[in-house]
Coordinates of C-alpha atoms and ligand atoms in Angstrom, one line a residue:
X1 CA 142.6 157.2 61.9
X2 CA 139.5 158.7 60.6
X3 CA 136.5 156.3 60.6
X4 CA 133.4 157.1 58.5
X5 CA 130.4 155.4 60.0
X6 CA 127.9 153.7 57.8
X7 CA 124.4 155.3 57.8
X8 CA 121.8 152.8 56.6
X9 CA 121.4 149.1 57.2
X10 CA 119.0 147.3 54.9
X11 CA 117.6 144.0 55.9
X12 CA 116.3 141.8 53.1
X13 CA 113.6 139.5 54.3
X14 CA 111.1 139.4 57.2
X15 CA 111.2 135.9 58.4
X16 CA 112.6 134.9 61.8
X17 CA 116.1 135.9 60.7
X18 CA 115.0 139.3 59.4
X19 CA 113.0 140.4 62.3
X20 CA 115.4 139.0 64.9
X21 CA 118.1 141.0 63.2
X22 CA 115.9 144.1 63.0
X23 CA 114.9 144.1 66.6
X24 CA 118.4 143.4 67.9
X25 CA 120.0 146.0 65.8
X26 CA 117.3 148.6 66.6
X27 CA 118.0 147.9 70.3
X28 CA 121.7 148.1 70.1
X29 CA 122.1 150.9 67.5
X30 CA 119.7 153.2 69.4
X31 CA 118.4 155.2 66.4
X32 CA 121.9 156.3 65.4
X33 CA 121.6 154.4 62.2
X34 CA 118.7 154.1 59.8
X35 CA 117.4 150.5 59.7
X36 CA 115.1 149.4 56.8
X37 CA 113.5 146.0 56.2
X38 CA 112.0 144.8 53.0
X39 CA 109.8 141.7 52.8
X40 CA 107.3 140.3 50.4
X41 CA 104.0 138.9 51.6
X42 CA 103.7 137.3 48.2
X43 CA 106.8 135.1 48.9
X44 CA 106.0 134.6 52.6
X45 CA 108.3 133.0 55.2
X46 CA 109.4 129.4 55.7
X47 CA 107.1 129.4 58.7
X48 CA 108.6 126.5 60.6
X49 CA 111.2 126.7 63.3
X50 CA 109.4 126.5 66.5
X51 CA 111.7 124.9 69.0
X52 CA 114.7 126.7 70.6
X53 CA 117.6 126.1 73.0
X54 CA 118.3 128.0 76.3
X55 CA 120.7 130.4 74.7
X56 CA 117.7 132.3 73.3
X57 CA 117.3 133.7 76.8
X58 CA 120.4 135.8 76.2
X59 CA 118.9 137.2 73.0
X60 CA 115.6 137.9 74.8
X61 CA 117.6 139.7 77.5
X62 CA 119.5 141.8 74.9
X63 CA 116.2 143.0 73.3
X64 CA 114.5 143.4 76.7
X65 CA 111.7 140.9 76.2
X66 CA 109.1 140.2 78.9
X67 CA 109.0 136.4 79.1
X68 CA 105.3 136.1 80.0
X69 CA 104.2 138.5 77.3
X70 CA 106.5 136.8 74.7
X71 CA 105.1 133.3 75.6
X72 CA 101.5 134.6 75.6
X73 CA 101.9 136.4 72.3
X74 CA 103.4 133.4 70.5
X75 CA 101.1 130.7 71.9
X76 CA 104.4 129.5 73.4
X77 CA 105.3 126.7 75.9
X78 CA 108.4 125.9 77.8
X79 CA 111.0 123.4 76.8
X80 CA 113.4 121.4 79.1
X81 CA 115.0 119.3 76.5
X82 CA 114.4 116.9 73.6
X83 CA 113.3 113.3 73.9
X84 CA 114.8 111.0 71.4
X85 CA 112.9 107.9 70.5
X86 CA 114.3 105.0 68.4
X87 CA 117.6 106.7 67.8
X88 CA 120.1 104.1 69.2
X89 CA 118.0 100.9 68.7
X90 CA 114.4 100.6 67.8
X91 CA 112.5 101.1 71.0
X92 CA 115.2 103.1 72.8
X93 CA 114.2 106.3 74.5
X94 CA 116.4 108.9 76.1
X95 CA 116.3 112.6 76.7
X96 CA 118.8 115.3 76.0
X97 CA 117.9 117.5 78.9
X98 CA 119.1 121.1 79.3
X99 CA 121.4 122.1 82.0
X100 CA 123.7 120.0 84.1
X101 CA 123.6 116.3 85.0
X102 CA 124.5 115.7 88.7
X103 CA 126.6 118.0 90.7
X104 CA 130.3 118.9 90.9
X105 CA 131.9 117.8 94.1
X106 CA 135.3 116.2 93.7
X107 CA 138.1 116.4 91.2
X108 CA 136.5 114.9 88.0
X109 CA 133.1 115.5 86.4
X110 CA 130.1 114.0 88.1
X111 CA 129.4 111.5 85.3
X112 CA 132.7 109.8 85.9
X113 CA 131.6 108.7 89.4
X114 CA 128.3 107.5 87.9
X115 CA 130.2 105.7 85.2
X116 CA 132.2 103.6 87.6
X117 CA 128.9 102.5 89.3
X118 CA 127.3 102.0 85.9
X119 CA 130.2 99.8 84.7
X120 CA 129.8 97.7 87.8
X121 CA 126.1 97.4 87.1
X122 CA 125.1 99.4 90.3
X123 CA 124.1 102.8 88.9
X124 CA 120.6 104.2 88.5
X125 CA 119.8 105.6 85.1
X126 CA 121.7 108.8 84.3
X127 CA 118.4 110.7 83.9
X128 CA 117.7 110.5 87.6
X129 CA 120.5 113.0 88.2
X130 CA 119.1 115.7 85.9
X131 CA 116.3 117.9 87.1
X132 CA 115.2 118.8 83.6
X133 CA 115.0 115.2 82.5
X134 CA 113.0 114.2 85.6
X135 CA 110.8 117.2 85.4
X136 CA 110.1 116.4 81.7
X137 CA 109.1 112.9 82.6
X138 CA 106.7 114.3 85.2
X139 CA 105.4 117.0 82.8
X140 CA 106.4 119.7 85.2
X141 CA 107.9 123.1 84.8
X142 CA 109.3 126.0 86.8
X143 CA 111.9 128.6 85.7
X144 CA 115.2 128.8 87.7
X145 CA 114.5 130.2 91.2
X146 CA 117.0 133.0 91.7
X147 CA 116.5 132.9 95.5
X148 CA 117.5 129.2 95.7
X149 CA 121.1 129.4 94.2
X150 CA 122.3 126.2 95.9
X151 CA 119.4 124.0 94.9
X152 CA 118.7 122.3 91.5
X153 CA 115.6 124.6 91.5
X154 CA 118.0 127.5 91.2
X155 CA 119.5 126.3 87.9
X156 CA 116.7 125.0 85.7
X157 CA 117.8 125.6 82.2
X158 CA 115.0 125.9 79.7
X159 CA 114.0 127.2 76.3
X160 CA 110.7 127.8 74.4
X161 CA 108.5 126.4 71.8
X162 CA 106.5 129.0 69.8
X163 CA 104.5 129.6 66.7
X164 CA 106.9 130.8 64.1
X165 CA 104.5 133.1 62.3
X166 CA 103.4 134.7 65.6
X167 CA 107.0 135.1 66.6
X168 CA 107.9 137.0 63.4
X169 CA 104.8 139.2 64.0
X170 CA 105.7 139.8 67.6
X171 CA 109.3 140.8 66.7
X172 CA 108.0 143.0 63.9
X173 CA 105.9 145.0 66.4
X174 CA 108.9 145.5 68.7
X175 CA 111.2 146.4 65.8
X176 CA 108.8 149.0 64.4
X177 CA 108.3 150.5 67.8
X178 CA 112.0 150.9 68.0
X179 CA 112.2 152.7 64.7
X180 CA 112.7 150.0 62.0
X181 CA 111.1 151.1 58.7
X182 CA 109.4 148.2 56.9
X183 CA 108.7 148.2 53.2
X184 CA 106.4 145.6 51.6
X185 CA 107.4 144.6 48.1
X186 CA 109.1 142.1 45.9
X187 CA 112.8 142.8 45.2
X188 CA 113.5 142.3 41.5
X189 CA 117.2 142.9 41.6
X190 CA 120.1 144.7 43.3
X191 CA 122.6 147.1 42.0
X192 CA 126.4 147.3 42.8
X193 CA 128.6 150.3 42.7
X194 CA 131.6 150.8 40.4
X195 CA 135.0 149.9 41.8
X196 CA 134.6 147.7 44.9
X197 CA 131.4 146.0 43.7
X198 CA 129.5 146.7 47.0
X199 CA 125.8 146.5 46.8
X200 CA 124.3 150.0 46.8
X201 CA 120.6 149.3 46.5
X202 CA 117.9 146.8 46.2
X203 CA 115.2 147.6 43.6
X204 CA 111.6 146.6 44.0
X205 CA 109.3 145.4 41.2
X206 CA 107.5 148.7 41.7
X207 CA 110.7 150.4 40.7
X208 CA 111.4 151.8 44.2
X209 CA 115.1 151.8 45.1
X210 CA 116.2 151.2 48.6
X211 CA 119.8 152.3 49.2
X212 CA 122.0 151.3 52.0
X213 CA 125.6 150.9 53.2
X214 CA 125.3 147.5 54.9
X215 CA 122.9 144.8 53.6
X216 CA 121.8 141.9 55.7
X217 CA 120.6 139.0 53.5
X218 CA 117.7 137.3 55.4
X219 CA 116.0 136.2 52.2
X220 CA 115.9 132.5 53.2
X221 CA 117.1 129.6 51.1
X222 CA 117.2 131.7 47.9
X223 CA 120.1 133.8 49.2
X224 CA 119.0 136.8 47.1
X225 CA 122.2 138.8 47.6
X226 CA 124.7 136.4 49.0
X227 CA 124.2 133.8 46.3
X228 CA 122.0 135.0 43.4
X229 CA 124.0 138.3 43.2
X230 CA 127.4 137.6 44.7
X231 CA 127.6 133.9 43.8
X232 CA 129.4 133.0 47.0
X233 CA 128.9 129.2 46.6
X234 CA 127.6 126.5 49.0
X235 CA 129.4 123.7 50.8
X236 CA 127.2 120.6 50.5
X237 CA 127.1 118.3 53.6
X238 CA 124.5 115.8 52.3
X239 CA 127.0 113.0 52.3
X240 CA 126.9 113.2 56.1
X241 CA 123.3 114.4 56.6
X242 CA 121.4 112.9 53.7
X243 CA 117.9 114.1 54.7
X244 CA 116.7 116.7 52.1
X245 CA 113.0 117.2 52.7
X246 CA 110.5 117.8 55.4
X247 CA 106.7 117.6 55.5
X248 CA 105.2 119.8 58.2
X249 CA 101.7 119.5 59.6
X250 CA 100.0 120.9 62.7
X251 CA 97.6 118.8 64.7
X252 CA 95.2 119.2 67.6
X253 CA 96.6 119.4 71.1
X254 CA 96.9 116.3 73.3
X255 CA 95.5 116.2 76.8
X256 CA 98.9 116.6 78.5
X257 CA 101.1 119.6 77.7
X258 CA 104.6 118.2 77.6
X259 CA 107.5 120.5 78.4
X260 CA 109.9 119.1 75.8
X261 CA 110.3 118.5 72.0
X262 CA 110.1 114.9 70.8
X263 CA 112.1 113.5 68.0
X264 CA 111.2 110.0 66.8
X265 CA 113.4 108.3 64.3
X266 CA 111.5 106.5 61.5
X267 CA 112.8 104.3 58.6
X268 CA 114.7 107.1 56.7
X269 CA 114.5 110.2 58.9
X270 CA 112.7 111.4 61.9
X271 CA 109.6 113.2 63.1
X272 CA 109.4 116.3 65.4
X273 CA 106.7 117.0 67.8
X274 CA 106.5 120.5 69.2
X275 CA 103.7 121.2 71.7
X276 CA 102.3 124.7 71.6
X277 CA 99.3 126.2 73.5
X278 CA 96.9 126.1 70.6
X279 CA 98.2 123.1 68.6
X280 CA 101.1 120.6 68.2
X281 CA 103.6 121.3 65.4
X282 CA 104.8 118.1 63.7
X283 CA 107.1 117.4 60.8
X284 CA 108.8 114.5 59.1
X285 CA 112.4 115.1 58.0
X286 CA 113.4 112.4 55.5
X287 CA 115.8 111.4 52.8
X288 CA 114.0 111.4 49.4
X289 CA 116.5 108.8 48.1
X290 CA 115.4 106.3 50.7
X291 CA 111.6 106.8 50.8
X292 CA 108.9 108.3 48.6
X293 CA 107.1 111.5 49.5
X294 CA 103.8 109.5 49.8
X295 CA 105.4 107.1 52.3
X296 CA 106.9 110.0 54.2
X297 CA 103.4 111.7 54.4
X298 CA 101.7 108.5 55.5
X299 CA 104.3 107.9 58.2
X300 CA 103.9 111.4 59.5
X301 CA 100.1 111.3 59.5
X302 CA 100.1 107.9 61.2
X303 CA 102.1 109.2 64.1
X304 CA 100.2 112.3 65.2
X305 CA 98.7 112.7 68.7
X306 CA 95.6 114.6 67.4
X307 CA 93.6 115.3 64.3
X308 CA 95.6 117.1 61.5
X309 CA 94.7 120.7 61.1
X310 CA 96.0 121.1 57.5
X311 CA 97.5 119.1 54.7
X312 CA 101.2 118.4 55.1
X313 CA 103.4 121.1 53.5
X314 CA 106.7 120.1 51.9
X315 CA 109.9 122.0 52.4
X316 CA 113.0 121.0 50.4
X317 CA 116.5 121.8 51.6
X318 CA 120.2 121.0 51.1
X319 CA 122.2 120.6 54.3
X320 CA 125.4 122.7 54.2
X321 CA 126.7 126.2 54.6
X322 CA 127.4 129.1 52.4
X323 CA 131.2 129.3 51.7
X324 CA 131.2 132.7 53.3
X325 CA 128.5 134.4 55.3
X326 CA 129.9 137.9 54.9
X327 CA 131.0 139.1 51.4
X328 CA 131.8 142.7 50.6
X329 CA 129.0 144.7 52.4
X330 CA 126.5 141.8 52.5
X331 CA 126.1 139.6 55.6
X332 CA 123.9 136.5 55.3
X333 CA 121.9 135.6 58.4
X334 CA 119.4 132.7 58.7
X335 CA 118.7 130.2 56.0
X336 CA 120.6 132.3 53.4
X337 CA 123.8 131.4 55.3
X338 CA 123.2 127.6 55.5
X339 CA 121.0 124.9 56.8
X340 CA 121.3 122.2 59.4
X341 CA 118.2 120.1 60.1
X342 CA 116.3 121.0 63.3
X343 CA 117.2 117.9 65.2
X344 CA 118.8 119.9 68.1
X345 CA 116.8 123.1 67.3
X346 CA 119.9 125.1 66.4
X347 CA 118.9 127.3 63.5
X348 CA 117.4 130.1 65.5
X349 CA 120.4 129.9 67.7
X350 CA 122.7 130.3 64.7
X351 CA 120.7 133.4 63.7
X352 CA 121.2 134.8 67.2
X353 CA 124.9 133.9 67.1
X354 CA 125.3 135.6 63.7
X355 CA 123.6 138.8 65.0
X356 CA 125.9 138.8 68.0
X357 CA 128.9 138.4 65.7
X358 CA 127.7 141.2 63.5
X359 CA 127.4 143.4 66.5
X360 CA 131.0 142.3 67.6
X361 CA 132.3 143.1 64.1
X362 CA 130.0 146.0 63.3
X363 CA 131.7 147.8 60.3
X364 CA 132.4 151.4 59.4
X365 CA 132.6 152.4 55.7
X366 CA 136.1 150.9 55.5
X367 CA 134.7 147.3 55.8
X368 CA 138.0 145.9 57.2
X369 CA 138.9 142.7 55.3
X370 CA 140.5 141.3 58.5
X371 CA 137.3 141.7 60.4
X372 CA 135.3 140.1 57.7
X373 CA 137.6 137.2 57.5
X374 CA 137.4 136.6 61.3
X375 CA 133.6 136.9 61.1
X376 CA 133.6 134.2 58.5
X377 CA 136.0 132.0 60.4
X378 CA 133.8 132.2 63.5
X379 CA 130.6 131.4 61.5
X380 CA 132.2 128.3 60.0
X381 CA 133.4 127.1 63.4
X382 CA 129.9 127.3 64.8
X383 CA 128.3 125.6 61.9
X384 CA 130.8 122.8 61.7
X385 CA 130.7 122.0 65.4
X386 CA 126.9 121.8 65.4
X387 CA 127.1 119.8 62.2
X388 CA 129.3 117.2 64.0
X389 CA 126.8 117.0 66.9
X390 CA 124.0 116.3 64.6
X391 CA 125.9 113.7 62.6
X392 CA 126.6 112.0 65.9
X393 CA 122.9 111.2 66.3
X394 CA 122.7 109.6 62.9
X395 CA 126.0 107.7 63.0
X396 CA 125.7 106.4 66.5
X397 CA 122.9 104.0 65.8
X398 CA 122.6 100.2 66.1
X399 CA 119.5 99.8 63.9
X400 CA 119.4 97.1 61.4
X401 CA 115.9 97.5 60.2
X402 CA 116.6 99.8 57.2
X403 CA 119.4 100.4 54.7
X404 CA 119.3 104.1 55.6
X405 CA 120.3 103.5 59.2
X406 CA 122.9 100.9 58.3
X407 CA 124.5 103.4 55.9
X408 CA 124.6 106.1 58.5
X409 CA 126.3 103.8 61.0
X410 CA 129.0 102.8 58.5
X411 CA 129.6 106.2 56.9
X412 CA 132.9 108.1 57.2
X413 CA 132.5 110.9 59.6
X414 CA 134.4 114.2 60.0
X415 CA 137.8 113.8 61.8
X416 CA 136.7 116.3 64.5
X417 CA 133.8 114.0 65.4
X418 CA 135.8 110.9 65.3
X419 CA 138.3 112.4 67.7
X420 CA 135.5 113.2 70.1
X421 CA 134.0 109.7 69.9
X422 CA 137.4 108.0 70.3
X423 CA 138.2 110.0 73.4
X424 CA 134.9 109.1 75.0
X425 CA 135.3 105.4 74.2
X426 CA 138.6 105.4 76.0
X427 CA 137.7 106.8 79.5
X428 CA 134.4 108.6 78.9
X429 CA 136.2 111.9 78.7
X430 CA 134.6 114.8 76.8
X431 CA 136.1 118.3 76.3
X432 CA 134.3 121.2 74.9
X433 CA 136.3 122.7 72.0
X434 CA 136.7 126.5 72.5
X435 CA 133.3 128.1 72.6
X436 CA 131.4 125.4 70.6
X437 CA 127.7 125.5 71.3
X438 CA 127.1 122.1 72.9
X439 CA 128.7 121.5 76.3
X440 CA 130.2 118.3 77.6
X441 CA 126.9 117.4 79.2
X442 CA 125.1 117.7 75.8
X443 CA 127.6 115.4 74.1
X444 CA 127.4 113.0 77.1
X445 CA 123.7 112.6 77.0
X446 CA 123.6 111.7 73.3
X447 CA 126.6 109.4 73.5
X448 CA 125.3 107.6 76.5
X449 CA 121.7 107.7 75.3
X450 CA 122.7 106.1 72.0
X451 CA 124.8 103.4 73.7
X452 CA 128.4 104.4 73.0
X453 CA 130.3 102.2 75.4
X454 CA 133.5 103.3 77.2
X455 CA 136.4 101.0 78.0
X456 CA 137.0 102.6 81.4
X457 CA 136.3 105.6 83.6
X458 CA 138.6 108.4 84.9
X459 CA 141.3 106.7 87.1
X460 CA 141.0 109.6 89.7
X461 CA 137.5 108.4 90.5
X462 CA 139.2 105.7 92.6
X463 CA 140.6 108.4 94.9
X464 CA 137.2 108.3 96.6
X465 CA 135.9 105.3 98.5
X466 CA 133.1 103.2 97.0
X467 CA 130.8 104.0 99.9
X468 CA 131.5 107.7 99.5
X469 CA 130.6 107.6 95.8
X470 CA 127.4 105.7 96.5
X471 CA 126.4 108.1 99.2
X472 CA 127.1 111.1 97.0
X473 CA 125.2 109.8 94.0
X474 CA 122.2 108.9 96.2
X475 CA 122.1 112.3 97.8
X476 CA 122.0 114.1 94.4
X477 CA 119.3 111.8 93.2
X478 CA 117.2 112.3 96.3
X479 CA 117.5 116.1 96.1
X480 CA 116.4 116.1 92.5
X481 CA 113.4 113.9 93.2
X482 CA 112.3 116.2 96.0
X483 CA 112.7 119.3 93.8
X484 CA 110.6 117.8 91.0
X485 CA 107.9 117.0 93.5
X486 CA 107.4 120.6 94.4
X487 CA 107.4 121.9 90.8
X488 CA 104.0 122.7 89.2
X489 CA 102.5 121.0 86.2
X490 CA 103.7 122.6 83.0
X491 CA 100.1 123.4 82.0
X492 CA 99.4 124.9 85.5
X493 CA 102.4 127.1 85.3
X494 CA 101.3 128.5 81.9
X495 CA 97.7 128.9 83.1
X496 CA 99.0 131.0 86.0
X497 CA 101.6 133.1 84.2
X498 CA 101.3 133.3 80.4
X499 CA 98.1 131.8 79.1
X500 CA 97.4 132.9 75.5
X501 CA 94.1 134.0 74.3
X502 CA 92.5 131.9 71.6
X503 CA 93.7 132.8 68.1
X504 CA 91.4 135.0 66.1
X505 CA 90.9 133.3 62.7
Ligands
FAD601 P1 112.4 132.8 55.6 O1 111.5 132.5 56.7 O2 112.3 132.0 54.4 O3 112.3 134.3 55.3 C1 112.7 134.8 54.1 C2 112.2 136.2 53.9 O4 112.8 136.8 52.8 C3 110.7 136.3 53.8 O5 110.2 137.4 54.5 C4 110.5 136.6 52.3 O6 109.4 137.4 52.0 C5 111.8 137.4 52.0 N1 112.2 137.5 50.6 C6 112.7 136.5 49.9 N2 112.9 136.9 48.6 C7 112.4 138.1 48.5 C8 112.3 139.0 47.5 N3 112.7 138.8 46.2 N4 111.7 140.2 47.7 C9 111.3 140.6 49.0 N5 111.4 139.7 50.0 C10 112.0 138.5 49.8 N6 115.0 126.3 63.5 C11 115.0 126.2 64.9 O7 115.7 126.9 65.6 N7 114.1 125.3 65.5 C12 113.3 124.5 64.8 O8 112.6 123.7 65.4 C13 113.4 124.5 63.4 N8 112.6 123.7 62.6 C14 112.8 123.8 61.2 C15 112.1 122.8 60.4 C16 112.3 122.9 59.0 C17 111.6 121.8 58.2 C18 113.1 123.9 58.4 C19 113.2 124.0 57.0 C20 113.7 124.8 59.2 C21 113.6 124.8 60.6 N9 114.2 125.7 61.4 C22 114.2 125.5 62.8 C23 115.0 126.8 60.8 C24 114.1 128.0 60.9 O9 112.9 127.8 60.3 C25 114.8 129.2 60.2 O10 116.1 129.3 60.7 C26 114.1 130.4 60.4 O11 112.7 130.3 60.1 C27 114.7 131.5 59.6 O12 114.3 131.6 58.3 P2 114.7 132.9 57.5 O13 114.2 134.1 58.1 O14 116.2 132.8 57.2 O15 114.0 132.6 56.1

């Protein structure tokens, strides 16, 4: 079979999605293809999106990032998990810490032994068996120590917080060094070729035509090619996730540099807090049907840890996904492919996952329909599974202080989520479905943290003696405590390895 390779890849948009795609493709395609990126300073980027999950380390490895340089260049900090405040009941506080909880020893997962003790009223809080949760509480940080593979210190899972604008700038520098050609200008329209209707060029307001074989639509919410041109359609999920606006505002840093994101549930939404080296990023995600913009802004400003550094900026969105991410020779990556609110910091991960899928299914001029279909199936799978996990946070609440939370608790949920919750209620069992993003331990921490009771525990726990279980749990807890003791303060770690210079205004 003769395969004709494509020659030119055109990336439309230079936000996080555009530059992540550019640098990843430039690294993988090794100058065998021409890569062009078009962006418009006049339009700008969405400029939020500052918290990540540990999978980003894979991306960083693929593009060969130096961690300390990357953190320094983006005023970044380290992230060990997300603290959730007021999510189960008002006043509740728990953390979804990265990495594992406890240690595997016998037949069934660690938490099942804990659960038996918990049901008997004898267990310590679950967080005491997680190094990332305990380190977060102590504001400490250390990356996984490769020379200590058998210690919790050898498996510390972490991600980053960073300034979104500096991140795009940093990736741009790398991409251009690797041969990506950037064009500044506003795209006025795109043209399609006769016959198969593939896009053959984007045309700038200046009249310049940029031709290509494969177009990556990273134009953000507007979906310039995937929607405005190809009219792919959008699946709306606001009946499950009714928040539709965010107000974002930076504020001055607090005295302690926390190594985690915080999400505080308010009356009709929630507020993020993302600590960076030079400021704290904050935002209030809310449902405009339940509270006014003024009330949302007042709530946001009343809950900052420092003086605001700007006026709140509003971003409107509709939660859901594009019916298809890949249509003809256009692949949508980033906000153009769909939006899930940043409760579990998953959007940048979805960008990374789409880029990996594009590499897996990289086309030739034939654009195989089977490959495209499988790409779209996989994209949908990732989106839907993350959607379920986010719905869980809303649905699993016991709050009675607002109509918003009562409606979330009583709403119909997707069957896939219902099955997961029912299984957990029975004997605390959780199974990861195929390669869905969140692992058993992620689901566990939210279900347990938001008070989902189980009727029992795994019967095979009783194969071990009561004393043996107690001794095992205590040993794990003690080791974690000792490991956290030797970790440095988060701010001290940064000062030593990746302190950023003050920003030039
Ligand atoms: P954009 O940043 O909007 O970029 C679009 C690009 O397209 C721009 O360069 C623009 O100039 C260009 N463009 C558009 N039209 C044209 C045109 N006609 N001509 C030329 N160029 C054009 N994700 C996380 O992982 N973690 C988070 O904590 C997080 N928080 C978020 C909070 C909020 C409130 C929102 C809305 C999103 C958040 N996200 C988060 C998501 C994250 O911000 C996005 O996934 C990420 O920024 C990618 O955006 P993008 O590159 O797709 O779009």
